[in-house]
Coordinates of C-alpha atoms in Angstrom, one line a residue:
X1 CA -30.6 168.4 235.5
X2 CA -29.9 172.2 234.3
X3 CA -32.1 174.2 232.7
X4 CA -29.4 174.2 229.2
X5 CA -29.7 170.2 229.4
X6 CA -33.5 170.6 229.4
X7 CA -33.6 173.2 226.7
X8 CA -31.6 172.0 224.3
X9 CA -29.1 174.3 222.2
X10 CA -29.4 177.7 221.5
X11 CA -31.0 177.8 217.9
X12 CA -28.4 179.9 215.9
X13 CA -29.7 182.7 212.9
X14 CA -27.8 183.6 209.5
X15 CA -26.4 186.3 211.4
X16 CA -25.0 184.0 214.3
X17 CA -20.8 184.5 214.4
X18 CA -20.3 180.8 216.4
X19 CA -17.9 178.7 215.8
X20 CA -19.9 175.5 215.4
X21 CA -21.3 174.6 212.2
X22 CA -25.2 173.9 212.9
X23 CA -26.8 175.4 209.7
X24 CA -26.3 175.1 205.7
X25 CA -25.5 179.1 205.6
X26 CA -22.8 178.8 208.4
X27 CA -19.7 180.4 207.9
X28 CA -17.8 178.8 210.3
X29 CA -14.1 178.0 210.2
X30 CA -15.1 174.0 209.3
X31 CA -17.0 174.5 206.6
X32 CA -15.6 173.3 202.9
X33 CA -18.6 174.5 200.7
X34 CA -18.8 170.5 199.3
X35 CA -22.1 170.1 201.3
X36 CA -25.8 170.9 200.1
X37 CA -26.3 174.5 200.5
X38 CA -29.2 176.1 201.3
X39 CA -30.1 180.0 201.6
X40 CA -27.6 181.0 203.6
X41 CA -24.5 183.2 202.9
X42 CA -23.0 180.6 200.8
X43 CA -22.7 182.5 197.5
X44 CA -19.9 184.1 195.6
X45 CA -19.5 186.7 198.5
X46 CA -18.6 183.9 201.1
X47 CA -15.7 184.9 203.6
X48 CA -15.5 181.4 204.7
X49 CA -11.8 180.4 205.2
X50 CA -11.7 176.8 204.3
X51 CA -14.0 177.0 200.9
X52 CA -12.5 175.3 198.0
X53 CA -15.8 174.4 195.9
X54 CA -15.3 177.7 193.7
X55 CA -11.8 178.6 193.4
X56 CA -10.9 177.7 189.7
X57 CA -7.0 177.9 190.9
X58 CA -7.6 175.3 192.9
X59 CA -9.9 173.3 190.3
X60 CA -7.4 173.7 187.4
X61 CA -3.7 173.2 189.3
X62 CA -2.2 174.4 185.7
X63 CA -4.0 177.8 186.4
X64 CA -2.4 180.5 187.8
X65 CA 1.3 178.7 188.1
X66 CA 2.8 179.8 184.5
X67 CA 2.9 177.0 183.6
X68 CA 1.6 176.1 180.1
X69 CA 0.4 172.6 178.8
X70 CA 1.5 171.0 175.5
X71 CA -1.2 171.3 173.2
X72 CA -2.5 171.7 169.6
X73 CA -1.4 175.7 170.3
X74 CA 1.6 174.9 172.1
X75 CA 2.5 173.1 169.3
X76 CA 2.0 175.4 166.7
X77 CA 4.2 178.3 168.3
X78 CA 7.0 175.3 168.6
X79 CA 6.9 175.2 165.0
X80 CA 6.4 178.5 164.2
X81 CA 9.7 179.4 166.6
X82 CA 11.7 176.4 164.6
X83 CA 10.7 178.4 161.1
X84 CA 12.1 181.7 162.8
X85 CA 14.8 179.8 163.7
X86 CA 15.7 177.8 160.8
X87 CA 15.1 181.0 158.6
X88 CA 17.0 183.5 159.7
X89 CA 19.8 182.1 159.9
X90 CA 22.4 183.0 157.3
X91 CA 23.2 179.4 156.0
X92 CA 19.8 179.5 155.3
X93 CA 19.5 182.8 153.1
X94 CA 22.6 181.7 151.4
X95 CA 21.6 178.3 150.2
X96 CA 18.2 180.4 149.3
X97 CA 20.2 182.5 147.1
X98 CA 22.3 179.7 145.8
X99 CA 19.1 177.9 144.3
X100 CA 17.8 181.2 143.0
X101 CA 21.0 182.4 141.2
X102 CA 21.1 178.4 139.5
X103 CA 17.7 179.7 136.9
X104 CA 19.3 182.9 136.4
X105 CA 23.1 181.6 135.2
X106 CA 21.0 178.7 132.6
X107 CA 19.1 181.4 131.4
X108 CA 21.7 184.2 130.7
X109 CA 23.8 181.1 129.5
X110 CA 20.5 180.0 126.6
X111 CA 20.2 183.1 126.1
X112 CA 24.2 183.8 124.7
X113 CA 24.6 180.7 123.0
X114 CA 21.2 181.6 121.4
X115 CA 22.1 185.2 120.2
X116 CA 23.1 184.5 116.6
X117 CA 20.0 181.8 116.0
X118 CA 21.7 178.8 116.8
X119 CA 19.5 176.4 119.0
X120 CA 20.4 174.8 122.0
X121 CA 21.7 171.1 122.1
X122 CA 19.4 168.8 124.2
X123 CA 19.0 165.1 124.7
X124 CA 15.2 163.1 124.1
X125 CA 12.6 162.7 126.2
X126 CA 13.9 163.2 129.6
X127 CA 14.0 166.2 132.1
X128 CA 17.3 168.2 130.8
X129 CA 15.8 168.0 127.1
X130 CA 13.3 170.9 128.6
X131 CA 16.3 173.0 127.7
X132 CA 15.8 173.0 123.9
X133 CA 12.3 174.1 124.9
X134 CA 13.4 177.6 126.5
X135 CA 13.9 179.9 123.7
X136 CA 10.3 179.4 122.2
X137 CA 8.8 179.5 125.3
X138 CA 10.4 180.4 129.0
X139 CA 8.3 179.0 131.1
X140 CA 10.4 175.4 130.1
X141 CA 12.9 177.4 132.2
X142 CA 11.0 176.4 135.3
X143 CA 11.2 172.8 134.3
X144 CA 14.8 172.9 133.2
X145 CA 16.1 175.1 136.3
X146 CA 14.2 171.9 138.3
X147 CA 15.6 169.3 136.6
X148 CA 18.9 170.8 137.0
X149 CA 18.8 171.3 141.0
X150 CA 17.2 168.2 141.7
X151 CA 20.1 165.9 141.3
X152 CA 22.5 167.9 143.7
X153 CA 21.7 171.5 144.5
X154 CA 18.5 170.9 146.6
X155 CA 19.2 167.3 148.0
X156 CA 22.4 169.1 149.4
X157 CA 20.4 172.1 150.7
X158 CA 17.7 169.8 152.4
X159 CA 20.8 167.8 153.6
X160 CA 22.5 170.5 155.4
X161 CA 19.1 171.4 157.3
X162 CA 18.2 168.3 157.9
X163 CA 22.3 167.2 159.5
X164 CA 21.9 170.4 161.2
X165 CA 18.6 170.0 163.0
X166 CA 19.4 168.1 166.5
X167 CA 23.3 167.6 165.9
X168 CA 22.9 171.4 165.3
X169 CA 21.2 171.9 168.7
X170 CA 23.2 169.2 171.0
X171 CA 26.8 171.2 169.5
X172 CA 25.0 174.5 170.7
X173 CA 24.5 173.3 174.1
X174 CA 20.8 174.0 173.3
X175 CA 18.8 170.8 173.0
X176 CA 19.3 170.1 176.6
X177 CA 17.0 173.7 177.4
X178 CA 14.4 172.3 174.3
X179 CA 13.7 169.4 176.2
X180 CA 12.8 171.1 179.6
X181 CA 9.9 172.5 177.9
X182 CA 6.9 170.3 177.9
X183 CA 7.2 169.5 174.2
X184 CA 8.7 165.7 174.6
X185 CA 11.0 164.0 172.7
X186 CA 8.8 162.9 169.7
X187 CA 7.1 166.2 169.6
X188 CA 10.4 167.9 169.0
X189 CA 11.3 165.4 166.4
X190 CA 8.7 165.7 164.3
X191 CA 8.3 169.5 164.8
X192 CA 12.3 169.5 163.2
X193 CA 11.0 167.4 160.5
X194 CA 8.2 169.0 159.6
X195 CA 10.7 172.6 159.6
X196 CA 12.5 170.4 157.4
X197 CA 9.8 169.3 154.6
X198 CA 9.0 173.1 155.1
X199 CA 12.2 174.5 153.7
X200 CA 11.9 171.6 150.6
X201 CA 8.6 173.5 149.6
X202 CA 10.2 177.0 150.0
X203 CA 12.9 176.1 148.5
X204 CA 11.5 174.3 145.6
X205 CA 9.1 177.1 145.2
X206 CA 12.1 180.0 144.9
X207 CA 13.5 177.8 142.2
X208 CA 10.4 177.9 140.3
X209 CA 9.6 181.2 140.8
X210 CA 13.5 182.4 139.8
X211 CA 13.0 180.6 136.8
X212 CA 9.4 181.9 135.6
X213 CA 11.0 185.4 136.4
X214 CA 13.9 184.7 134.3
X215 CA 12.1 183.2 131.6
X216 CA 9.5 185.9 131.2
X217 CA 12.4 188.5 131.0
X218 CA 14.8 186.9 128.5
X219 CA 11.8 184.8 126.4
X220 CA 8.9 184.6 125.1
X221 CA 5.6 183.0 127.1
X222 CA 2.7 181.8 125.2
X223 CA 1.1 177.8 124.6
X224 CA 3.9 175.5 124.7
X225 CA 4.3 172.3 123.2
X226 CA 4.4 169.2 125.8
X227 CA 6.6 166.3 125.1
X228 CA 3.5 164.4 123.4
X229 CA 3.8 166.9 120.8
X230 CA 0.6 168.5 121.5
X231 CA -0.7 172.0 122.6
X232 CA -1.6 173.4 125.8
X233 CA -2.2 176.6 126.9
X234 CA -0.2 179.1 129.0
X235 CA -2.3 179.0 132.3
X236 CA -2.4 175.5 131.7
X237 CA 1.6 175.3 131.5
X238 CA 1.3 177.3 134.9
X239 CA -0.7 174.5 136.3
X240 CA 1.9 172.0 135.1
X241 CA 4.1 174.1 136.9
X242 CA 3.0 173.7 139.8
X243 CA 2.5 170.5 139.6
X244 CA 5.7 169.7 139.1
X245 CA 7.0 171.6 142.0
X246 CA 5.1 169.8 144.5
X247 CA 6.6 166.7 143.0
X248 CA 9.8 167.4 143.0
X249 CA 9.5 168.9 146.9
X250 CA 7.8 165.7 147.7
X251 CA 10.6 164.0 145.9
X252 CA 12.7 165.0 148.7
X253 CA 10.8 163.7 152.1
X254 CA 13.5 160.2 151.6
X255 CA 16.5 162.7 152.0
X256 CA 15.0 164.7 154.9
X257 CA 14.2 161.5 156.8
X258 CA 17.5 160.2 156.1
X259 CA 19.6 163.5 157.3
X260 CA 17.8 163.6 160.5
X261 CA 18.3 160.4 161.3
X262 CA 22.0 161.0 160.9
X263 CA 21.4 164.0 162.7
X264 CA 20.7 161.8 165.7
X265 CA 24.0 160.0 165.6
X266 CA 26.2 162.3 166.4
X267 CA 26.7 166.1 168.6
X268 CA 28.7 167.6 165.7
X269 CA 26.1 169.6 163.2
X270 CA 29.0 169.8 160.3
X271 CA 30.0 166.0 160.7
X272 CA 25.9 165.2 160.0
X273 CA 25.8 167.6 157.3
X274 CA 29.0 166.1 155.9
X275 CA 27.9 162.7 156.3
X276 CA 24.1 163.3 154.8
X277 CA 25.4 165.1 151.4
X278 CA 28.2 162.6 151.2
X279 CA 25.4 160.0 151.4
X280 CA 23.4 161.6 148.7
X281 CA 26.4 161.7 146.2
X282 CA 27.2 158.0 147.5
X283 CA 24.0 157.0 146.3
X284 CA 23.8 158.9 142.8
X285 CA 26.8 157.9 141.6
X286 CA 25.9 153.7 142.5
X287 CA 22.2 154.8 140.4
X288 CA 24.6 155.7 137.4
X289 CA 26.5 152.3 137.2
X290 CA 25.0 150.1 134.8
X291 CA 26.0 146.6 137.1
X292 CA 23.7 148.1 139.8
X293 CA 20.4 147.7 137.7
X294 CA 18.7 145.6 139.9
X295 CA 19.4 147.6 142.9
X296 CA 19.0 151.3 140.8
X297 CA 14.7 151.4 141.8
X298 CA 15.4 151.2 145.2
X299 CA 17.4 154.1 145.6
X300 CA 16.1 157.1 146.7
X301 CA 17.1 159.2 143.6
X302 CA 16.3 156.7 140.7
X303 CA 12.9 158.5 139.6
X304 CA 13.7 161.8 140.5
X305 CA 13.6 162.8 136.6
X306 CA 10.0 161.5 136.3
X307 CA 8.4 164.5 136.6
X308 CA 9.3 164.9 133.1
X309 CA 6.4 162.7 132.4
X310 CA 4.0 165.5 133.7
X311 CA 4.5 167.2 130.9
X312 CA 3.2 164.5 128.4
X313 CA -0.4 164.8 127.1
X314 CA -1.9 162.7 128.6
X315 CA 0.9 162.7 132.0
X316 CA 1.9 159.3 132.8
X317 CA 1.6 158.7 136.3
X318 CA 3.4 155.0 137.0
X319 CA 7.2 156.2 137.6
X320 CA 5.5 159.4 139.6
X321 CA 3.5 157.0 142.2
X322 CA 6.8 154.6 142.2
X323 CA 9.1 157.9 142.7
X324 CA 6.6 158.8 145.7
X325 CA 5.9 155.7 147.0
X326 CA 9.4 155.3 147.7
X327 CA 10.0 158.5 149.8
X328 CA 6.9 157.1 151.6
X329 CA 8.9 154.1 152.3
X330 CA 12.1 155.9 153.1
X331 CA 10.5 158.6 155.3
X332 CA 8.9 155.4 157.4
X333 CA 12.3 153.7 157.7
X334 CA 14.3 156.1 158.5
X335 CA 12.0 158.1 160.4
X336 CA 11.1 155.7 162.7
X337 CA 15.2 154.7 163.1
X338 CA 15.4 158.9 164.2
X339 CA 12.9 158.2 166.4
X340 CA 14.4 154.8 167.8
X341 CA 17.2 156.6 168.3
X342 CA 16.2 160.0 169.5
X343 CA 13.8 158.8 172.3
X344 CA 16.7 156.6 173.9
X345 CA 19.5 159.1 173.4
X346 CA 21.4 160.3 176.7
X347 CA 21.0 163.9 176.1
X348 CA 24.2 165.6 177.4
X349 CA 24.7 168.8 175.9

């Protein structure tokens, strides 16, 4: 027997450059840092060439690729490009202007027909009556320029972003390149949705605000009268204003949920625009024929007007909570038929 076979193995030190593995501080080619480790040169200055345990590239495969994972963030700059987007386009600023120039044309117009004393004719009780309102005080300017651009001017608007926002994309040959990114199908649905309801606020908001500008040039301001008859003050009024915006932009959720589904149906943005605002006039016109009562509080625009009732002392609330609970129920219907439809598309363009 030799002497090494009697001995044993030749004990090996921290400082020992073998290649086989016999301690915990080894830095030999075979070791993968998973083991117990002990005092040895197993730290962050480890040369070994097969240790994984520490390398967060390796721990996080995302890391250090470019690659970027769909979340709450990721999100947000998806939205925040579609407002860019949506906003700078030209359509956009023009249908802006459109909405602003309607508060400025009634005013100048109240204001004429006013000039020599005469009042202005009105009806009752119901939203266009806010005109006889303006020259005493001009913030019913804000609810008459509302009342007047709710029925067509800003369903058409929301209608001609909502056609345009995936027919729009699929005629620019650019859906296909949204899709790539890691946003998914739904994601991007809603995200053009929620761009949608966005320009509804903003634009409902430069009505109001083109109104009260208007008003407070050519009118007085002061405590106004509400329909009830009784008196409320001016920061009050303000509050109704508001109010009243909100309502009316929330008014409008139906239509945006209805032009992106019809959005979804076709690859031309003008034929979905076409077809959403001819829709919209479809409907208003079957709400004014007297043989379609039974159908009228099912359609979409039926109690558009009832924000007139926010402006009664105290505000009755039923014909408000039936307005919006029907956008509720139109959003869900037809949002869910974009969705049906969206998510089973074949996406060629």
């Amino acid at each position: 027997m030799s002497q090494a076979e009697l001995t044993g193995p030749e004990p090996m030190g921290p400082g020992s450059t073998g290649s086989e593995p016999t301690g915990p501080g080894s830095t030999g080619s075979g070791s993968t840092g998973s083991g117990p480790t002990g005092p040895g040169p197993t730290g962050p200055g480890s040369t070994g060439s097969g240790s994984t345990g520490s390398d967060p590239a390796q721990a996080d495969p995302a890391r250090g690729t470019g690659l970027r994972r769909p979340g709450p963030l990721w999100t947000f700059g998806l939205f925040r490009s579609e407002l860019v987007t949506t906003f700078r386009r030209w359509r956009t600023i023009a249908l802006l202007a459109v909405l602003a120039g309607v508060p400025v044309l009634v005013g100048i117009a109240v204001k004429i027909e006013t000039s020599d004393g005469s009042s202005v004719g009105g009806g009752g009780g119901g939203g266009p009556a806010f005109i006889t309102q303006i020259t005493n005080n001009g913030l019913f300017l804000v609810f008459t320029a509302l009342a007047a651009t709710l029925p067509f001017f800003l369903p058409m608007a929301i209608g001609v972003i909502a056609g345009d926002a995936i027919a729009g994309e699929a005629n620019a040959g650019t859906l296909r390149y949204l899709l790539v990114a890691p946003a998914g199908r739904t994601r991007l649905l809603i995200t053009k949705y929620a761009t949608t309801m966005t320009f509804c606020l903003v634009a409902t908001l430069v009505v109001a605000a083109s109104a009260l500008a208007v008003g407070a040039l050519l009118f007085p301001l002061g405590e106004l009268t509400t329909i009830s008859g009784t008196r409320i003050s001016f920061a009050e009024g303000l509050g109704r204003a508001l109010l009243i915006a909100l309502v009316v932009a929330a008014s409008l959720i139906g239509v945006a949920a209805l032009g992106l589904f019809v959005s979804t149906l076709t690859n031309s943005g003008i034929a979905a625009m076409t077809t959403t605002v001819g829709l919209l006039i479809t409907v208003q016109i079957l709400d004014q024929i007297p043989q379609l009562h039974t159908l009228q509080p099912y359609f979409f625009s039926h109690y558009w007007l009832s924000f007139a009732d926010l402006m009664r002392d105290p505000v009755y609330w039923d014909d408000v909570q039936r307005n919006l609970g029907l956008q509720c129920l139109y959003a869900a219907v037809f949002g869910s038929a974009a969705w049906a439809r969206f998510t089973a598309k074949d996406i060629t363009a």
